[in-house]
XYZ file of N, CA, C and O in Angstrom:
420
model
N 0.407 -1.220 -0.150
C -0.163 -0.004 0.121
C 0.834 1.217 0.212
O 2.278 1.286 0.386
N 0.453 2.201 -0.574
C 1.006 3.715 -0.682
C 0.986 4.272 0.618
O -0.234 4.445 1.275
N 2.042 5.227 1.004
C 1.919 5.807 2.442
C 0.937 7.415 1.878
O 0.826 7.831 0.993
N 0.230 7.548 3.174
C -0.924 8.516 2.719
C 0.357 9.779 2.962
O 1.000 9.942 3.564
N -0.487 11.304 1.886
C -0.256 12.528 2.391
C -1.028 13.077 2.980
O -1.735 12.858 3.325
N 0.351 13.209 3.966
C -0.571 14.603 4.911
C -1.601 15.129 4.332
O -0.933 16.398 3.610
N -2.926 15.511 4.892
C -3.339 17.097 4.044
C -3.468 18.182 4.827
O -3.048 18.237 6.604
N -2.809 19.178 4.534
C -1.701 20.432 4.947
C -2.747 21.570 4.417
O -2.345 22.783 4.718
N -3.874 21.694 3.359
C -4.690 22.371 3.621
C -5.325 23.244 4.461
O -5.213 24.508 4.760
N -6.033 22.351 5.454
C -6.087 23.459 6.535
C -4.801 23.761 7.680
O -5.588 25.186 8.275
N -3.978 24.081 7.725
C -2.663 24.676 7.917
C -1.877 25.261 7.001
O -1.028 26.282 7.706
N -2.486 25.665 5.639
C -1.318 26.435 5.296
C -1.171 27.938 5.492
O -2.023 28.426 5.629
N -0.539 28.665 5.414
C -0.164 29.814 5.347
C -0.206 30.662 3.677
O 0.291 30.013 3.208
N -0.868 31.739 3.912
C -0.828 32.435 2.731
C 0.401 32.863 2.045
O 1.596 32.649 2.939
N 0.729 32.878 0.662
C 1.468 32.693 0.154
C 2.563 34.098 0.288
O 3.950 34.162 0.639
N 1.583 35.246 0.482
C 1.885 36.401 0.854
C 1.337 36.585 2.373
O 0.299 37.482 1.990
N 2.334 37.597 2.880
C 1.682 37.889 4.224
C 0.655 39.334 3.996
O 1.272 39.879 3.300
N -0.370 39.483 5.167
C -1.039 40.708 4.754
C -0.492 41.511 5.165
O -0.517 41.745 6.656
N 0.246 43.043 4.598
C 0.920 44.099 5.901
C -0.015 45.121 5.400
O 0.700 46.379 5.798
N -1.200 45.322 4.731
C -1.939 46.545 4.955
C -2.192 47.329 5.864
O -2.042 48.333 5.945
N -2.332 46.265 7.124
C -2.760 47.082 8.063
C -1.342 47.697 8.672
O -1.414 48.492 9.806
N -0.546 47.167 8.396
C 0.691 47.650 8.918
C 1.753 49.116 8.302
O 2.554 49.145 8.332
N 1.308 48.884 7.064
C 1.617 50.147 5.903
C 2.101 51.102 6.541
O 0.948 51.640 7.007
N 2.704 52.102 5.881
C 3.691 53.196 6.370
C 2.989 54.229 5.338
O 3.453 54.048 4.049
N 2.753 55.132 5.657
C 2.428 56.335 4.058
C 4.057 56.725 3.742
O 5.166 56.970 4.536
N 3.795 56.807 2.540
C 5.556 57.260 1.159
C 5.574 58.140 2.176
O 7.292 58.710 2.420
N 5.184 59.347 2.380
C 5.595 60.877 2.753
C 4.763 60.886 4.112
O 3.830 60.882 4.039
N 5.784 61.609 5.227
C 5.116 61.419 6.459
C 4.469 63.235 5.903
O 4.375 63.707 5.239
N 2.796 63.491 6.627
C 2.049 64.434 6.535
C 2.664 65.584 7.880
O 2.795 64.851 9.139
N 2.914 66.367 7.539
C 3.691 67.359 7.885
C 2.854 68.590 8.071
O 3.154 69.904 8.450
N 1.385 68.551 8.109
C 0.187 69.759 7.809
C -0.217 69.997 8.588
O -0.653 71.416 8.864
N -0.244 69.280 10.279
C -0.751 69.846 11.787
C 0.977 71.014 12.056
O 0.280 71.396 12.714
N 2.028 70.729 10.965
C 3.235 71.268 11.968
C 2.928 73.063 11.286
O 2.833 73.664 10.028
N 3.341 73.876 12.336
C 3.604 75.529 11.993
C 4.957 75.915 10.739
O 5.453 76.959 11.244
N 5.826 74.772 10.977
C 6.768 75.380 10.724
C 6.995 75.949 8.934
O 6.180 75.032 8.350
N 7.534 76.451 8.721
C 7.724 77.537 7.476
C 8.290 75.963 6.325
O 9.317 74.932 6.594
N 7.589 75.784 5.152
C 7.779 75.380 3.966
C 9.776 75.572 3.640
O 10.859 74.958 3.241
N 9.695 77.365 3.339
C 10.907 77.578 2.978
C 12.040 78.125 3.731
O 13.304 78.109 3.801
N 11.590 77.491 4.792
C 12.603 78.081 6.131
C 12.587 79.437 6.760
O 13.935 79.587 7.081
N 12.545 80.494 5.759
C 11.983 81.633 6.569
C 11.945 82.054 7.445
O 12.376 83.463 7.888
N 10.649 81.521 8.550
C 10.326 81.557 9.654
C 8.942 82.181 8.987
O 8.577 82.784 10.637
N 8.497 82.335 8.370
C 6.835 82.868 8.136
C 6.319 81.616 8.644
O 5.016 81.453 7.598
N 6.106 80.653 9.621
C 5.124 79.503 9.336
C 3.779 80.456 10.117
O 3.717 81.229 11.158
N 2.725 79.949 9.869
C 1.395 79.827 10.220
C 1.470 79.928 11.570
O 1.809 78.535 12.066
N 0.736 79.868 12.594
C 0.449 79.990 14.112
C -0.277 79.351 14.456
O -1.646 79.624 13.329
N -0.809 78.784 15.216
C -2.064 77.843 15.789
C -3.197 78.940 15.585
O -4.397 78.570 15.571
N -2.713 80.203 15.917
C -3.333 81.135 16.515
C -3.712 82.108 15.168
O -5.173 83.006 15.685
N -3.492 81.474 14.450
C -3.621 82.257 12.694
C -2.810 83.569 12.409
O -2.756 84.210 11.688
N -1.444 83.615 13.246
C -0.862 84.860 13.169
C 0.462 83.717 12.434
O 0.011 82.853 12.133
N 1.713 85.036 12.076
C 2.771 84.059 11.578
C 3.745 84.600 12.224
O 3.969 85.510 13.407
N 4.977 83.763 12.199
C 6.163 84.162 12.804
C 6.998 85.045 12.319
O 7.437 85.283 11.360
N 7.998 85.533 13.293
C 8.655 86.714 12.548
C 9.780 86.339 12.074
O 10.094 84.854 11.918
N 10.105 87.502 10.805
C 11.584 86.708 10.760
C 12.683 87.372 10.917
O 12.440 88.711 10.928
N 13.536 86.392 11.498
C 14.789 87.509 12.228
C 14.474 88.622 12.838
O 14.806 89.890 13.357
N 13.216 88.038 14.070
C 12.636 89.034 15.052
C 12.150 90.533 14.714
O 11.745 91.129 15.534
N 11.743 90.373 13.393
C 10.793 91.569 12.906
C 9.530 91.047 12.404
O 9.832 89.945 11.666
N 8.109 91.536 12.433
C 7.430 91.101 11.694
C 7.173 91.980 10.350
O 8.044 93.619 10.357
N 6.636 91.306 9.131
C 6.590 91.876 7.891
C 5.678 92.895 8.164
O 4.739 93.143 8.626
N 5.760 94.340 7.205
C 4.553 94.758 7.112
C 3.227 94.687 6.912
O 2.336 95.477 7.260
N 3.270 93.832 6.143
C 2.139 92.720 6.940
C 1.319 92.712 7.368
O -0.041 92.085 7.731
N 1.974 92.264 8.667
C 1.290 92.048 9.356
C 1.969 92.402 10.980
O 3.287 92.479 11.752
N 1.547 94.120 11.225
C 2.554 94.894 11.657
C 2.261 95.040 13.749
O 3.135 95.270 14.456
N 1.052 94.088 13.926
C 0.981 94.228 15.281
C 2.012 92.328 16.040
O 1.761 91.548 15.579
N 2.467 92.924 16.275
C 4.097 92.320 17.147
C 3.183 91.674 18.939
O 2.603 92.715 19.535
N 3.439 90.018 19.017
C 3.017 90.066 20.599
C 3.591 88.771 21.167
O 4.642 87.644 20.358
N 4.002 88.543 22.570
C 4.591 87.956 23.103
C 3.174 86.730 23.618
O 2.155 87.043 24.289
N 4.275 85.593 23.117
C 2.965 84.002 23.779
C 3.400 83.999 25.268
O 1.909 83.560 25.798
N 4.303 84.576 25.910
C 4.065 84.180 27.270
C 3.409 84.825 28.194
O 2.821 84.513 28.732
N 3.065 86.151 27.744
C 2.630 87.471 28.210
C 0.928 87.452 27.998
O -0.094 88.110 28.283
N 0.914 86.920 26.369
C -0.708 87.301 25.399
C -0.625 88.879 25.287
O -1.997 88.953 25.360
N 0.139 89.380 25.287
C 0.149 91.201 24.576
C 0.790 91.286 23.750
O 1.461 90.830 22.869
N -0.178 92.553 22.865
C 0.641 92.687 21.734
C 0.482 93.913 21.361
O 0.089 95.217 22.649
N 1.574 94.345 20.769
C 2.163 95.797 20.973
C 1.565 96.937 19.286
O 1.663 95.487 18.358
N 1.222 97.725 19.393
C 1.587 98.211 17.944
C 2.491 98.883 17.831
O 3.387 100.227 18.348
N 2.847 99.983 16.196
C 3.554 100.711 15.864
C 2.762 102.291 16.698
O 1.689 102.444 17.023
N 4.083 102.357 17.304
C 4.078 103.670 17.729
C 4.030 103.721 19.475
O 4.393 104.888 19.917
N 3.563 102.694 19.511
C 3.898 102.207 21.186
C 5.031 102.399 21.688
O 5.790 101.773 20.925
N 4.886 102.443 23.361
C 6.410 102.655 23.438
C 7.393 101.374 23.724
O 8.481 101.837 23.152
N 6.856 100.207 23.922
C 8.002 99.366 23.794
C 7.943 98.342 22.234
O 8.605 97.526 21.983
N 7.284 98.778 21.392
C 7.017 98.405 20.041
C 8.130 98.030 19.206
O 8.764 96.951 18.798
N 9.252 99.307 19.025
C 10.770 98.652 18.372
C 11.622 97.930 18.606
O 12.241 97.626 18.119
N 11.442 98.161 20.312
C 12.515 97.173 21.163
C 12.132 95.905 21.306
O 13.077 94.867 21.611
N 10.475 95.328 21.661
C 10.770 93.680 21.612
C 10.703 93.294 20.739
O 10.705 93.646 19.114
N 10.826 91.553 21.342
C 10.950 90.590 19.969
C 9.878 89.825 20.012
O 9.606 89.131 20.433
N 9.016 90.043 19.266
C 7.727 89.003 19.384
C 8.066 87.734 18.949
O 8.851 87.223 18.323
N 7.043 87.018 19.108
C 6.904 85.762 18.789
C 5.789 85.255 17.850
O 5.847 84.124 17.470
N 5.181 86.251 18.058
C 3.840 86.193 17.056
C 4.061 87.439 16.027
O 3.366 88.328 16.621
N 3.619 87.384 14.744
C 2.699 88.514 14.215
C 1.519 88.175 13.671
O 0.656 87.682 12.882
N 0.514 89.729 14.161
C -0.791 89.649 13.213
C -0.767 90.623 12.520
O -0.528 91.770 12.263
N -1.624 90.613 11.591
C -2.368 91.387 9.966
C -3.255 92.857 10.918
O -2.954 94.086 10.860
N -3.751 92.122 11.877
C -5.065 93.267 12.981
C -5.120 92.853 13.962
O -5.005 92.138 14.757
N -5.380 94.068 15.025
C -5.808 93.773 16.532
C -6.524 93.037 16.609
O -6.814 91.958 17.316
N -8.069 92.820 15.970
C -8.929 91.884 16.115
C -8.329 90.397 15.801
O -8.863 89.498 16.281
N -7.439 90.203 14.652
C -6.793 88.963 14.352
C -6.269 88.893 15.731
O -6.218 87.819 16.623
N -5.369 89.364 16.777
C -4.790 88.915 17.818
C -5.354 89.300 19.128
O -5.849 88.065 19.740
N -6.840 89.868 19.356
C -7.527 89.803 20.123
C -8.161 87.928 20.152
O -8.877 87.951 20.858
N -8.579 88.034 18.500
C -9.962 87.108 18.524
C -8.793 85.747 19.037
O -9.140 83.977 19.251
N -7.286 85.447 18.960
C -6.189 84.466 18.864
C -5.889 84.921 20.767
O -5.075 83.948 21.281
N -6.513 85.874 21.236
C -6.914 85.692 22.815
C -5.436 86.498 23.548
O -5.338 86.546 24.682
N -5.190 87.511 22.512
C -4.064 88.456 23.290
C -4.848 89.983 23.304
O -5.874 89.498 22.978
N -4.364 90.246 24.562
C -5.070 91.691 24.568
C -4.284 92.649 24.092
O -2.235 92.584 24.465
N -4.455 94.274 24.420
C -3.746 95.337 23.724
C -2.431 95.765 25.111
O -3.577 95.605 25.941
N -1.554 95.741 24.943
C -0.683 96.733 25.651
C -0.914 97.728 26.671
O -1.717 99.041 25.765
N -0.453 97.865 27.835
C -1.071 99.097 28.407
C -0.359 100.633 28.458
O -0.811 101.515 28.546
N 0.863 100.069 28.056
C 1.825 101.121 27.967
C 1.768 101.543 26.122
O 2.314 100.937 25.216
């Protein structure tokens, strides 16, 4: 009599493992970051302002603000020229909507 061949169909593994649940995207998602693509410092902040370039706000965003104090300064104010802003806004309305208040000085 011939030897019996074992039945392995119930225990066989797929030829190629399914890796779809573990695949990584080809490029990382960086849309949530506020870093600028060009590296100039003009990244958009979570509050809707932009980051200063070399410590200065561009003419399009003259409202200078400090994140630590949540205070903004306008051109002509006492400390405007010597402050180093963390964020710049186009308008006082935008700064206030982001939770900043006007400097009292």
